Every structure is written in C-alpha cells, then in structure tokens.
Coordinates of C-alpha atoms and ligand atoms in Angstrom, one line a residue:
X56 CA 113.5 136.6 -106.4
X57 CA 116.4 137.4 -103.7
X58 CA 119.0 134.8 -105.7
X59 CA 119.6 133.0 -102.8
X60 CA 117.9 130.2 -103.0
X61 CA 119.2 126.9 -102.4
X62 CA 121.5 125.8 -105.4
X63 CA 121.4 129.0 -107.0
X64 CA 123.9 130.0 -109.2
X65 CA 125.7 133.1 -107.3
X66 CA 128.0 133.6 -110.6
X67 CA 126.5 131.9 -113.6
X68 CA 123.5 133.2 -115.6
X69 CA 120.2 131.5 -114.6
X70 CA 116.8 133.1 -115.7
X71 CA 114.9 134.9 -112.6
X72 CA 112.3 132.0 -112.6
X73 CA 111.3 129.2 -114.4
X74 CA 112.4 126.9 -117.3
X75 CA 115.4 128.0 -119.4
X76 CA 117.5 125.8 -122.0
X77 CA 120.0 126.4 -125.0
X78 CA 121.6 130.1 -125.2
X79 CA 119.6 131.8 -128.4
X80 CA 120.3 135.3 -130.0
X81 CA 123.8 135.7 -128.6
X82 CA 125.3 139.6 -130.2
X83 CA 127.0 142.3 -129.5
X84 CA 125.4 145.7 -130.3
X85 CA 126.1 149.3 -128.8
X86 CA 128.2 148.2 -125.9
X87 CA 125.9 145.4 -124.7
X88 CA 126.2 141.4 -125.1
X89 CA 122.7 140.4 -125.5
X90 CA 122.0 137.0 -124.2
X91 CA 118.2 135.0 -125.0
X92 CA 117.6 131.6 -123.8
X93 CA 114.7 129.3 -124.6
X94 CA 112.2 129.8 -122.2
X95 CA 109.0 128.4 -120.8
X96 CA 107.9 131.4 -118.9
X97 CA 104.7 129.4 -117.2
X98 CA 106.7 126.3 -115.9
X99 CA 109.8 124.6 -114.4
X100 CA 109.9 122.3 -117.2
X101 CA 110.4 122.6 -120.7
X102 CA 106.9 123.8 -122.5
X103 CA 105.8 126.2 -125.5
X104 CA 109.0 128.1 -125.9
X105 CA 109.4 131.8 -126.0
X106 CA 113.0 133.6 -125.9
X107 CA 113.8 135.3 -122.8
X108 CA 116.2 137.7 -122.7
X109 CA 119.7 139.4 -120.5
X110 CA 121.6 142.7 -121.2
X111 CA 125.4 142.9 -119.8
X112 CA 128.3 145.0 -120.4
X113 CA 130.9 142.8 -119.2
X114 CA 129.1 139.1 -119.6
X115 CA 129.5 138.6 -116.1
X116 CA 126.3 140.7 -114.2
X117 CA 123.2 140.6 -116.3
X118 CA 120.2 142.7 -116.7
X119 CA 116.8 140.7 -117.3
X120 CA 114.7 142.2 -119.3
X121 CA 111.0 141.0 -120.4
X122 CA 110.3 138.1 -122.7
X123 CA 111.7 139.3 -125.9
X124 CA 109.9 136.7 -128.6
X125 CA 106.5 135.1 -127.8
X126 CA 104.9 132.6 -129.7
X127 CA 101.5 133.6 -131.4
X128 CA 99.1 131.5 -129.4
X129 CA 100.3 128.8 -131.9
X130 CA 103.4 126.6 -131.7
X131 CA 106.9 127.8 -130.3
X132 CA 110.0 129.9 -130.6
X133 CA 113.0 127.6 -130.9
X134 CA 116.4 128.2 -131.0
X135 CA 118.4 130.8 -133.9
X136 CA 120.9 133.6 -133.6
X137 CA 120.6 137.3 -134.0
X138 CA 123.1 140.0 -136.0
X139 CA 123.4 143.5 -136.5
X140 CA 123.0 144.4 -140.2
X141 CA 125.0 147.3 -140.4
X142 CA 124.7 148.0 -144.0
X143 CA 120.9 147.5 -143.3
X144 CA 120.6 145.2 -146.0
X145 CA 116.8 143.9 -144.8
X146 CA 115.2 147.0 -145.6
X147 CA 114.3 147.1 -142.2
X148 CA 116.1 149.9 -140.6
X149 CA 115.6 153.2 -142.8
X150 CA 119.6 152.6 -144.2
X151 CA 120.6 152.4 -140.4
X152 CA 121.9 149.6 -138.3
X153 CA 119.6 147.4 -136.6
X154 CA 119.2 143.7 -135.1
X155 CA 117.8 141.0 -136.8
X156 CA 116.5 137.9 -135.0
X157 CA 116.7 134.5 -137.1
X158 CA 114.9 131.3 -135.4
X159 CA 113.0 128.4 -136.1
X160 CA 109.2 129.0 -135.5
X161 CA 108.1 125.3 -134.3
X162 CA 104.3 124.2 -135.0
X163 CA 102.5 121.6 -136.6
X164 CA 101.1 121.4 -140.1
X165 CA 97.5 122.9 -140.2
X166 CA 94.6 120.4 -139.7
X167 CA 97.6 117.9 -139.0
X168 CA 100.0 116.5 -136.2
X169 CA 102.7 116.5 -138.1
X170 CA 105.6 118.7 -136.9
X171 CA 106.7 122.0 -139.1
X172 CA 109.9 123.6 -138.6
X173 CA 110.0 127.1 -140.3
X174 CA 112.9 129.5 -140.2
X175 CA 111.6 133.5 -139.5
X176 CA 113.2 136.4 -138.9
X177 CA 112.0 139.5 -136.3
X178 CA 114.0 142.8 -135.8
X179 CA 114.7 145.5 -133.7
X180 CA 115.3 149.2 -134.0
X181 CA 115.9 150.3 -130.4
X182 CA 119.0 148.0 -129.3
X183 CA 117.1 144.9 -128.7
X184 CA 114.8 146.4 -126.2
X185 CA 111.4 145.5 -128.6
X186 CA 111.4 143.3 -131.0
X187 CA 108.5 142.5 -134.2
X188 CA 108.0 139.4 -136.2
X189 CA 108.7 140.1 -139.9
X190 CA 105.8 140.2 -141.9
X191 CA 106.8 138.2 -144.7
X192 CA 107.7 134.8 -142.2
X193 CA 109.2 132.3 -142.4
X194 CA 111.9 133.5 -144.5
X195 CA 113.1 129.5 -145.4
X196 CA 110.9 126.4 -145.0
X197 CA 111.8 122.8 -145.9
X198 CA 109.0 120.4 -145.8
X199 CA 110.4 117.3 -146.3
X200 CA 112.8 117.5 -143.4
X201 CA 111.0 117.0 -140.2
X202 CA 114.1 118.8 -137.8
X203 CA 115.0 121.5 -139.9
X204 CA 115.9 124.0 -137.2
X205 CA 118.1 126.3 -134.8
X206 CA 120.1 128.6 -137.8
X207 CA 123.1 130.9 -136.9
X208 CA 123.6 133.4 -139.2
X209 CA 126.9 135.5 -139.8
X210 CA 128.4 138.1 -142.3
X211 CA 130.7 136.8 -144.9
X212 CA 132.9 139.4 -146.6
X213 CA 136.0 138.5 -149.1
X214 CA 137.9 140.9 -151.0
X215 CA 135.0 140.3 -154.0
X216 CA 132.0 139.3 -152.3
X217 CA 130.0 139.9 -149.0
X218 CA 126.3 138.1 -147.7
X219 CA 124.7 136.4 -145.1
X220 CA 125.6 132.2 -144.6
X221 CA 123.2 130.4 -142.6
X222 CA 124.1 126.9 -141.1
X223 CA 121.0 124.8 -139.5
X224 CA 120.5 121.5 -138.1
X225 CA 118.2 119.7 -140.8
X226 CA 118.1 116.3 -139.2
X227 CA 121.4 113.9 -139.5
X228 CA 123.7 116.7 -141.1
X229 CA 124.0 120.6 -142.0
X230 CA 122.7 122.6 -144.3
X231 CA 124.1 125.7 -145.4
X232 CA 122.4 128.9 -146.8
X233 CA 123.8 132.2 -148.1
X234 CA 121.6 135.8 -148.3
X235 CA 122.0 139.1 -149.8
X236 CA 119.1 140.2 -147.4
X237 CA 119.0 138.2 -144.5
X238 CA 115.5 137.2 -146.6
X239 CA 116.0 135.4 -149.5
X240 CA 117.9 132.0 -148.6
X241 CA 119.8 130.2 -151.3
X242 CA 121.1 126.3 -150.8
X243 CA 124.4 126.2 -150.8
X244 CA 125.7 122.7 -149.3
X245 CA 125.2 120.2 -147.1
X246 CA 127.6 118.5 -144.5
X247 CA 128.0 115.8 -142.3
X248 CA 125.8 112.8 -143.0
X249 CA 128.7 110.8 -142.4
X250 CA 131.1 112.6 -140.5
X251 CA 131.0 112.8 -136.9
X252 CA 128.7 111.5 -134.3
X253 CA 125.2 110.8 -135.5
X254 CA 124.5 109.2 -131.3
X255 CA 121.6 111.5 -131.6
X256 CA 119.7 114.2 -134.2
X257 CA 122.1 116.9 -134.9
X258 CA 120.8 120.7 -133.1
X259 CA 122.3 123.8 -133.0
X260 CA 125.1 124.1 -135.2
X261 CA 127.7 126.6 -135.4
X262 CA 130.7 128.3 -137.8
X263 CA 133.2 130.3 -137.0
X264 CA 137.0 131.1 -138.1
X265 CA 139.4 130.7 -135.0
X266 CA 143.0 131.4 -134.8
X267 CA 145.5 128.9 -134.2
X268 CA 147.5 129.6 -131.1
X269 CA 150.7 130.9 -131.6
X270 CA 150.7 131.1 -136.1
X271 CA 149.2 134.3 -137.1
X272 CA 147.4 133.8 -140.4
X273 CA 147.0 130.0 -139.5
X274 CA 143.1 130.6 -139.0
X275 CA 141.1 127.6 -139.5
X276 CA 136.8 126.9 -139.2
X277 CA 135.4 125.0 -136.5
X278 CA 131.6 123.5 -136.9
X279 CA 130.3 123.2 -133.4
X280 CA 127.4 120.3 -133.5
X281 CA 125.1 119.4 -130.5
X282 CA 123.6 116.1 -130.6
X283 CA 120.7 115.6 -129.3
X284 CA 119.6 113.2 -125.8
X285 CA 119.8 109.4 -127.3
X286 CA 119.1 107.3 -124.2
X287 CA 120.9 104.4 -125.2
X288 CA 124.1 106.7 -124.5
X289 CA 125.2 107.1 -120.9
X290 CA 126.6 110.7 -121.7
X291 CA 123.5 111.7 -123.1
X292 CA 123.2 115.0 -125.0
X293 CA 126.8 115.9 -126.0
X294 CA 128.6 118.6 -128.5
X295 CA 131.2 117.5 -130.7
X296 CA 132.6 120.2 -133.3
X297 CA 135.1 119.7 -136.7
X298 CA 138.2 121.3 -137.8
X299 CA 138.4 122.5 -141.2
X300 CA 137.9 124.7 -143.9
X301 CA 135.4 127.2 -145.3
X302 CA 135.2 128.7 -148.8
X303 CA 132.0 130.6 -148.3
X304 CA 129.8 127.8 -149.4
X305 CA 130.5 124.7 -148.4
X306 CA 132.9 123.2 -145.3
X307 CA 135.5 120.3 -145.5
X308 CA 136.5 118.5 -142.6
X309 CA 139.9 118.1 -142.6
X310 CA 140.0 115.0 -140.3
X311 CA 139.1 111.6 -141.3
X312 CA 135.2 110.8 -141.6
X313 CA 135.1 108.7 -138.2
X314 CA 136.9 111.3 -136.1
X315 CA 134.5 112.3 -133.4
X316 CA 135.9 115.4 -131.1
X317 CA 134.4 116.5 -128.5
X318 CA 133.9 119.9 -126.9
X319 CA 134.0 119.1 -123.3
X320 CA 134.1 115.7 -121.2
X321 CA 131.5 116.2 -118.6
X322 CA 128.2 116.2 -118.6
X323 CA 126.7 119.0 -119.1
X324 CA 127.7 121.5 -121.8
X325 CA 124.9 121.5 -124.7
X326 CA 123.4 123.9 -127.3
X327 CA 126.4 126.2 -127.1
X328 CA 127.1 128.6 -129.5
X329 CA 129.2 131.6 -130.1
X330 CA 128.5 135.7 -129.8
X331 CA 128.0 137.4 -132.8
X332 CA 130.0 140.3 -133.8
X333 CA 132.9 140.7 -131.5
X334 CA 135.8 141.2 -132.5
X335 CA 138.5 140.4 -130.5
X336 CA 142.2 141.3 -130.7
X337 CA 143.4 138.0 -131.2
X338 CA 140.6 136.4 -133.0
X339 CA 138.9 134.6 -130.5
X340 CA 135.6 133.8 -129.9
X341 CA 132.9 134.3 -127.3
X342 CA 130.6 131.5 -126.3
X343 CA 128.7 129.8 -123.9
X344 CA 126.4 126.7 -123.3
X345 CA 123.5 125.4 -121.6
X346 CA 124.9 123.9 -118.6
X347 CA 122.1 120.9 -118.3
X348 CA 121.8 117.6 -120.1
X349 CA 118.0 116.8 -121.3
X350 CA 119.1 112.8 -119.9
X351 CA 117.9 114.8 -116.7
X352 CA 117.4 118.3 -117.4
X353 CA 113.6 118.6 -116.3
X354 CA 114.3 117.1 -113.3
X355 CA 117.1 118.8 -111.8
X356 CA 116.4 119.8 -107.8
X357 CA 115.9 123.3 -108.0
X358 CA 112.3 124.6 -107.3
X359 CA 112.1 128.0 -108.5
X360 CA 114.0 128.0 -111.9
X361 CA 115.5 125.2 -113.6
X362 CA 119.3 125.5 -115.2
X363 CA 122.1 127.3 -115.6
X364 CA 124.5 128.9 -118.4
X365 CA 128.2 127.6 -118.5
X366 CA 130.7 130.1 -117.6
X367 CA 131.3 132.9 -120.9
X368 CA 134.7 131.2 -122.5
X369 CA 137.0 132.4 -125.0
X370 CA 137.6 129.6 -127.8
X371 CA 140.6 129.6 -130.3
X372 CA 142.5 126.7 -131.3
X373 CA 146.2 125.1 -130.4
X374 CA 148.5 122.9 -132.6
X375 CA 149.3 119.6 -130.5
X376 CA 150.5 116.2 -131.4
X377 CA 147.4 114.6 -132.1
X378 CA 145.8 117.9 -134.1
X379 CA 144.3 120.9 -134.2
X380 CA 142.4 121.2 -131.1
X381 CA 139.7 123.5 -129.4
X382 CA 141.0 125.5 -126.8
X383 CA 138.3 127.1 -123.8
X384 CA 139.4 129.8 -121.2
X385 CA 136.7 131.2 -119.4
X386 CA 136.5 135.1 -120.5
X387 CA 138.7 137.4 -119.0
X388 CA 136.1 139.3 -117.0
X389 CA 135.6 136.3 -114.7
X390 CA 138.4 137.4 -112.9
X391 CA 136.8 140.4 -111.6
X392 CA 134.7 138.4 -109.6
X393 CA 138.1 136.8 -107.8
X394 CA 138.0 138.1 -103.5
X395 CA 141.5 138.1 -102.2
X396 CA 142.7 134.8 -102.3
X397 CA 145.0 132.0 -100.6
X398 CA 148.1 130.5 -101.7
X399 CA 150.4 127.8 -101.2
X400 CA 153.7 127.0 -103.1
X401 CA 156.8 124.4 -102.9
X402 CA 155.2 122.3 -100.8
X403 CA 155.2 118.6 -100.9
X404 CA 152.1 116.3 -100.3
X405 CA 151.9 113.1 -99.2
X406 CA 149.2 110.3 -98.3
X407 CA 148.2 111.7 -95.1
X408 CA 148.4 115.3 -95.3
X409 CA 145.4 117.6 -96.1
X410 CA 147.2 121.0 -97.3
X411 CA 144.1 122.1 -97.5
X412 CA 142.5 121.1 -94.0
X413 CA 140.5 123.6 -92.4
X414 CA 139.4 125.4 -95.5
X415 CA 136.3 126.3 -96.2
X416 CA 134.3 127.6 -99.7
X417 CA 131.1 126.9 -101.5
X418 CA 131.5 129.7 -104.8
X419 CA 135.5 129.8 -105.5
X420 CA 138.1 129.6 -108.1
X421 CA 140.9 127.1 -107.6
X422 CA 143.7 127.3 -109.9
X423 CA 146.8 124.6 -109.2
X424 CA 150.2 123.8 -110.6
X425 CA 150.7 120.3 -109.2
X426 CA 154.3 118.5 -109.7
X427 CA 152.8 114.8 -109.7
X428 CA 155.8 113.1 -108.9
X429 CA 155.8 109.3 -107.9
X430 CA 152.2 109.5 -106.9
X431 CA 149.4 107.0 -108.6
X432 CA 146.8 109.7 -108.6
X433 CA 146.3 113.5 -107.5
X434 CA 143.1 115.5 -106.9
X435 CA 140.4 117.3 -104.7
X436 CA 137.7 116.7 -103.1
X437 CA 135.6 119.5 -103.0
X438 CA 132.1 120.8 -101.6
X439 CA 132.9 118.0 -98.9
X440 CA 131.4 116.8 -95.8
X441 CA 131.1 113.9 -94.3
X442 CA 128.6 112.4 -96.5
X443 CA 129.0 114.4 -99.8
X444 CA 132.1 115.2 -102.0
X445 CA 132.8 116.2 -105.5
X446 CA 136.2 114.7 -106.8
X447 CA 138.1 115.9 -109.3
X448 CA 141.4 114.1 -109.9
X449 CA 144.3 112.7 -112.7
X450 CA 144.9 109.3 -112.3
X451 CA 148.4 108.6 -113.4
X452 CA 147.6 104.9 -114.1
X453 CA 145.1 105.1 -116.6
X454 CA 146.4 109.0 -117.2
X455 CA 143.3 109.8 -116.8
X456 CA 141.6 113.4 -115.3
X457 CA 138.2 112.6 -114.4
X458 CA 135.1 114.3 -112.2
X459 CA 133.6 112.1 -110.0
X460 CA 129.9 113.6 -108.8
X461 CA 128.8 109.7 -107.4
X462 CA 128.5 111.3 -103.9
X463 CA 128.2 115.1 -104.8
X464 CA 124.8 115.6 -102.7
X465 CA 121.5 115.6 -104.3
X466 CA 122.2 112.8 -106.8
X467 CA 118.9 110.7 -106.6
X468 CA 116.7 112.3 -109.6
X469 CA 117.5 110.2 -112.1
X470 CA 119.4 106.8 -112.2
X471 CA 122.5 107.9 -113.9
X472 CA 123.3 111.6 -112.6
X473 CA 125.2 109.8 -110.2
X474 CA 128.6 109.2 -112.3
X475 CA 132.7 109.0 -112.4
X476 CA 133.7 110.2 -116.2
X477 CA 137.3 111.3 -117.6
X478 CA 139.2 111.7 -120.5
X479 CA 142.4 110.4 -121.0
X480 CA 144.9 113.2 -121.0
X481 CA 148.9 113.3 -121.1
X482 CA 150.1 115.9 -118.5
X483 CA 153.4 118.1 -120.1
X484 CA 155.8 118.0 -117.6
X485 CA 154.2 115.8 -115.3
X486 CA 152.4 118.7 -113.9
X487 CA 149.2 118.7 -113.3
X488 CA 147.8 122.4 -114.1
X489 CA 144.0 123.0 -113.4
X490 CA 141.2 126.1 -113.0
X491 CA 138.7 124.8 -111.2
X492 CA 135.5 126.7 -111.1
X493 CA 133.1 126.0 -108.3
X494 CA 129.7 127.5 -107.9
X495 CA 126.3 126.4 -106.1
X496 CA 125.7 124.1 -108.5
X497 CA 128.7 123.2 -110.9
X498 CA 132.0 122.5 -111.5
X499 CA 134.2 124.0 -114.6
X500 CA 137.7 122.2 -115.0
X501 CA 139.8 123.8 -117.2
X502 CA 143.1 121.3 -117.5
X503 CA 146.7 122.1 -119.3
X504 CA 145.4 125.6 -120.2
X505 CA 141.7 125.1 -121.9
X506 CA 142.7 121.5 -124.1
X507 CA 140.6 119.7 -121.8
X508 CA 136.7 120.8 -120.2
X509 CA 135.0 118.8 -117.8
X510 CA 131.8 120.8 -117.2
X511 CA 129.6 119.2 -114.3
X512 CA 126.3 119.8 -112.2
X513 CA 126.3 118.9 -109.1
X514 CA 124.0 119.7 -105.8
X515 CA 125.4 120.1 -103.0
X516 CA 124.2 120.6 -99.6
X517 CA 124.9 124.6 -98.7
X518 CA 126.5 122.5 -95.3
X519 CA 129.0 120.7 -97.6
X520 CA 131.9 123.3 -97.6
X521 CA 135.3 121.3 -97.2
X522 CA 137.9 121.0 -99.0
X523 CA 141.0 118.0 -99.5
X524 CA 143.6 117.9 -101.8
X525 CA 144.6 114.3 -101.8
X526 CA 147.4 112.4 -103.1
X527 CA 147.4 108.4 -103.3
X528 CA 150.7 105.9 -103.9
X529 CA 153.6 108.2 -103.0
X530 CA 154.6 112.3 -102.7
X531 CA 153.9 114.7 -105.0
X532 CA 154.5 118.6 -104.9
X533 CA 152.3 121.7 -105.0
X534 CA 154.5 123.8 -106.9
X535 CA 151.7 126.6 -106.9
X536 CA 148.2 126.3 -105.3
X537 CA 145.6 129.5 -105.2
X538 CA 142.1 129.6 -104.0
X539 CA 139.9 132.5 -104.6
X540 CA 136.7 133.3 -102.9
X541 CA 134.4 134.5 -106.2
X542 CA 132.1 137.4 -105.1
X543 CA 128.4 137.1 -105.8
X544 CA 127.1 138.5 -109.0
X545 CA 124.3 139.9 -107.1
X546 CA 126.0 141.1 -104.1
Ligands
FRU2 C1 118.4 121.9 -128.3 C2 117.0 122.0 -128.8 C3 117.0 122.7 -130.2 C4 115.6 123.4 -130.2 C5 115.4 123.7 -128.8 C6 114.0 123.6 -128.3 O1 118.5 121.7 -126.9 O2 116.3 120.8 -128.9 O3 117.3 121.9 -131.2 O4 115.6 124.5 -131.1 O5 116.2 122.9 -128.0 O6 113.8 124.2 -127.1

C-alpha cells in the first residue's frame, strides 16, 4: 500500500486494504486514541466482521496495527465500545488498569437460521496491543429481540454511587443497562419507541453529557442514534441524536416526541460515536463517523479499500433560538496539517468575476467570511473542471446552504449518489461563514461555526483541480477568504 491510489483519502482515516464500516472501540489509554472499525479483512465488501484496529497520538496520523478481534470461525464481531477500568473492577487486571472491549457477537441460533445477537466482553492487559475473549461470554443476551446490538459502555460516578451504564440498539428503541463489573448487566430502562425517527432499525447508540456553550454548569445529555439504510428514503442511513436529561438510569427527552434532529445534512455521516475517556478542558467530546452510506456503500469506486472515517470533531452544544443544538468543530489537531495558505479580504464579487481563477487544489481547507449582500445565492465550485464540479452554496431565496455532488465525477454506481441536498439555515449577520474541508474523496462543511454539517463523498477525477467562487443576482463581499493546502498524512 503506497496511499496514493486514486481517491484515497490523503487526510482521513481509511484502513490499509479492504472493507471497513462504523468506528468501534474508540478510547483513550496511556497517551494513545485507539480507533477499531468493523472490518472484513478478505473483501472490498462488507462480510464476516472482525474489528481492525489504529493507534495515534494526535488523531490525525494513525498507526495500523493487526486485526484486533476475530470471529471464531463462527458468526461475526459487530460493533461496541471499549473503556479502561481503572479501579479494575472485572477482575481482570490483577487490581491494575486495563481495557475492556464490549461488542455484540453476531451468529445464528445453533441448528437454526435464525439471527442471535449476544453482547461479550474481551480485554487487554498490554495497552490494547492483544486482546482475549472473556471466558464467561456473552456477558448479556436477549432472545426475544432479534437487533439487540452495538453497546457503548461508560463510567457513571455521583457523589453516592459509581458503575458501568450500557446503552444498545435493541430494535426500534434503547435499552439501558448498568454494571458493578462490566459483567453482570442489570435492565434499567428503555427509550425511544416513539421518539425520534424510526425511518429505519435504530444502531449504534450513544450518551454523553456535553456542555452548553457559553453557561458553565448548564451541561445537558445527548443520545446520538443511527438509523439504519431504509430504501424507501432518499437520504438513506442517517443519525439523528436527542437533547435531554440523564439521572443514571433512565433518559428524558426534553423536546417534544415528534422532534427529529439531525446530526449532519449530507449524506454520509453514520455509526458515529464518541471516544471514551477524554477529558477535555471544556467538556467536549471527541467523535467520529463512518463517512459512507450503506444506500451505496459496497459500491463505492475505490478498488483497493472501501470507505473512509469523517474528520475527528469536537461536539458540545449552543443555546439558539429554536433550542439546544449540537455543535461539531473538527478537532484542533486538524490544523497541524494546514501548508501556508492564501488569503483574500475586502473584496467585492460580482456575477462575472472568479476571485478565485487560476487556483488550483485537490486536499485543502477553505475557510470564508462572506458578506452576502444583495446577491440571490453565494458559493463554490470546487474539484472543478470542465465536466465535473462539487458545489457548495447558500441560497438566499430558499435560505438554504446546500452541497450539490450531481456532477462531482464518478457519480454512476448507484442511481441516487448523484444528488443536490441542503438545510435551511438563517445566516447571523448576513454573513456567510464556512470551513470547508476537501480531501480526495469528501467534502466537510462546517457552516456558522459547527450548527450546521454537510458531510459528502464525492469522486473526483485527480484532473479536476479548479476552483470558482460564484455569486448569482447582484454583489456581494469577501470580507475574509483563506485557502490552505492540507499536507498529506502520509507524506
Ligand atoms: C451499523 C451496523 C451495526 C452493526 C454493524 C455491522 O452500520 O449495522 O448496527 O453492529 O454495522 O457491521
């Protein structure tokens, strides 16, 4: 593998070769972010799953390493979390800290077809490096509940009480668990069978506390929800996620039933969840997503691997006027990555002037502060040529921002990759601010500072390398403009 194949990632996380789909495993031990990923070691599609695994020290450069969990000749390794337990309170670790594993081991019911879900733990002694099934698996089973999978565990400590919670997908809702031991599983609740979006099974469900921008001690829970590839819906697989409250046991929505929120408006951000134990300053979190939709995820056009991670982000929440939003910033160490850049300020734009004529990039940064003036509707078109072009614009009309991958290259592997989508979103100020992330094979907008995500594949030709910044229906202004070259993570 030289990485420089055509549409390879030259700053995202993609496994060396082969299949890879949702992030698995995510924690931080000793220095390192550990990263799995469901992985089908043998194929370019997905198959009998094992967890592959990455080492980094800034979540930016990775470190594979070998498979870390195989299946046992039987069934598969689906998707779960890991944590250290400090206080050793498996057993497992001689009174020292170690990492546990928890996912769901996938087979079918002996002599049967039927599907079996089974939660099961395995552990490691020597910082994740080898890793051995526990031998009293699974540690929770369910067998009336056919999808009863993906569990993230984390630590729980009040002032008079401390255990493990669990939260897994079981079907059309949550279930939560709580453990003194990481081995016995208790029921504790249930939520969701008529909250949300149920446009799909519900998979890989997440809890975390996040500050609220800006209120210190006004930390609320978030349950991040994947739902899974329904093909009636154009979008596909999709994440959606709830404000609300935890009291150790069970979680209340605090918006009405029917609210649906979604964690990002493109296309491809599923299966994300959040690193376990960092602790950040400010209370953020750390997470990351499977940049792929299964709509078209076996089919991408890559030949030698197949998918990509989104870009490591930062989530904490802002007070706005419609709520308590979600809030993404890609992680701080992205911008280690940033060559010396371009810039262009206090300059007006109008219908026939390219500011950026001339320019050239295929792996970049673009971040914009854009005065929108009388103009109808702003944007770029980028990775251009004369026959492709990835657009990303705001349309003042509808006040819409919206990606527009219909002629962003290789579009022709399935029927609706090919695509305009948006969000409606008011601009404060009038001004249009953007970080636009470009790489080989996406696109990461990041509008009014994290509120709104568009996360996108696209395939470009490595030809298509120009760049427009348009401006339809009347002047508007660059107040600030900056493009930065990103260096290759494997240069
Ligand atoms: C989500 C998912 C999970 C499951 C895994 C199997 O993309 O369907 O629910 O554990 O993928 O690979």
């Amino acid at each position: 593998t030289n990485y420089r194949e055509k549409y390879r990632a030259q700053y995202h996380f993609t496994p060396p070769a082969k299949w890879m789909n949702d992030p698995n495993g995510m924690v931080y031990y000793d220095g390192e972010y550990h990263l799995f990923y469901q992985h089908h070691p043998d194929g370019t599609t997905w198959g009998p799953m094992h967890w592959g695994h990455a080492i980094s020290t800034d979540l930016i450069h990775w470190e594979h390493r070998p498979i870390a969990l195989k299946p046992d000749g039987n069934g598969a390794i689906f998707s779960g979390s890991a944590v250290v337990d400090w206080e050793d309170t498996s057993g497992l670790f001689d009174g020292k800290p170690g990492l546990i594993a928890i996912f769901t081991h996938a087979d079918v019911y002996p002599g049967s077809n039927r599907t079996r879900q089974r939660q099961s733990l395995a552990y490691s002694s020597d910082r994740g490096r080898t890793w051995t099934m526990y031998a009293g698996n699974p540690v929770l089973v369910n067998e009336d509940i056919a999808d009863f999978r993906d569990p993230k565990v984390f630590w729980h400590e009040t002032a008079t009480e401390k255990y493990w919670v669990m939260i897994l997908a079981a079907g059309d809702r949550v279930h939560i668990y709580t453990s003194p031991n990481l081995i016995e599983w208790s029921f504790a609740s249930e939520f969701g069978a008529s909250e949300g979006s149920h446009d799909g099974v519900w998979e890989c469900p997440d809890l975390i506390q996040l500050p609220v921008e800006g209120k210190s001690g006004a930390a609320k829970w978030v349950m991040i929800v994947s739902i899974g590839d329904n093909a009636e819906f154009q979008e596909g697989s999709r994440t959606q996620y709830f404000v609300g409250q935890f009291d150790g046991h069970a979680f209340t929505n605090e918006a009405s039933p029917d609210t649906v929120l979604w964690l990002d408006h493109g296309r491809d951000n599923y299966a994300g969840v959040t690193w376990s134990d960092v602790s950040k300053a400010d209370g953020s979190k750390l997470f990351i997503g499977w940049m792929s939709n299964w709509k078209y995820a076996n089919l991408t056009p890559t030949v030698e691997w197949r998918s990509a991670m989104t870009l490591p982000r930062a989530l904490y929440l802002r007070e706005g006027a419609s709520g308590i939003r979600l809030v993404q910033e890609p992680v701080s160490e992205v911008r280690q990555l940033r060559l010396p850049d371009r810039q262009w300020q206090e300059t007006v734009i109008g219908p026939n002037h390219n500011l950026l004529s001339g320019v050239e990039g295929d792996c970049y940064e673009l971040s914009c502060d854009i005065d929108l003036g009388e103009a109808a509707e702003v944007g770029f078109k980028l990775r251009k040529s004369e026959k492709e072009e990835t657009v990303v614009g705001y349309d003042a009309r509808s006040r819409s921002l919206f990606v527009d991958r219909s002629r962003s290259g290789k579009i022709d592997f399935h029927s609706e990759f090919p695509c305009k989508h948006g969000i409606q979103a008011a601009l404060p100020g009038g001004r249009l601010k953007l970080r636009l992330f470009i790489d080989q094979s996406s696109i990461e907008v990041f509008a009014n500072d994290g509120e709104v995500v568009i996360t996108d594949q696209i395939f470009p030709d490595a030809t298509s390398t120009g760049m427009e910044l348009y401006v339809i229906g009347g002047e508007a202004k660059v107040v600030a403009l900056a493009l930065y070259p990103m260096k290759s993570i494997y240069s």
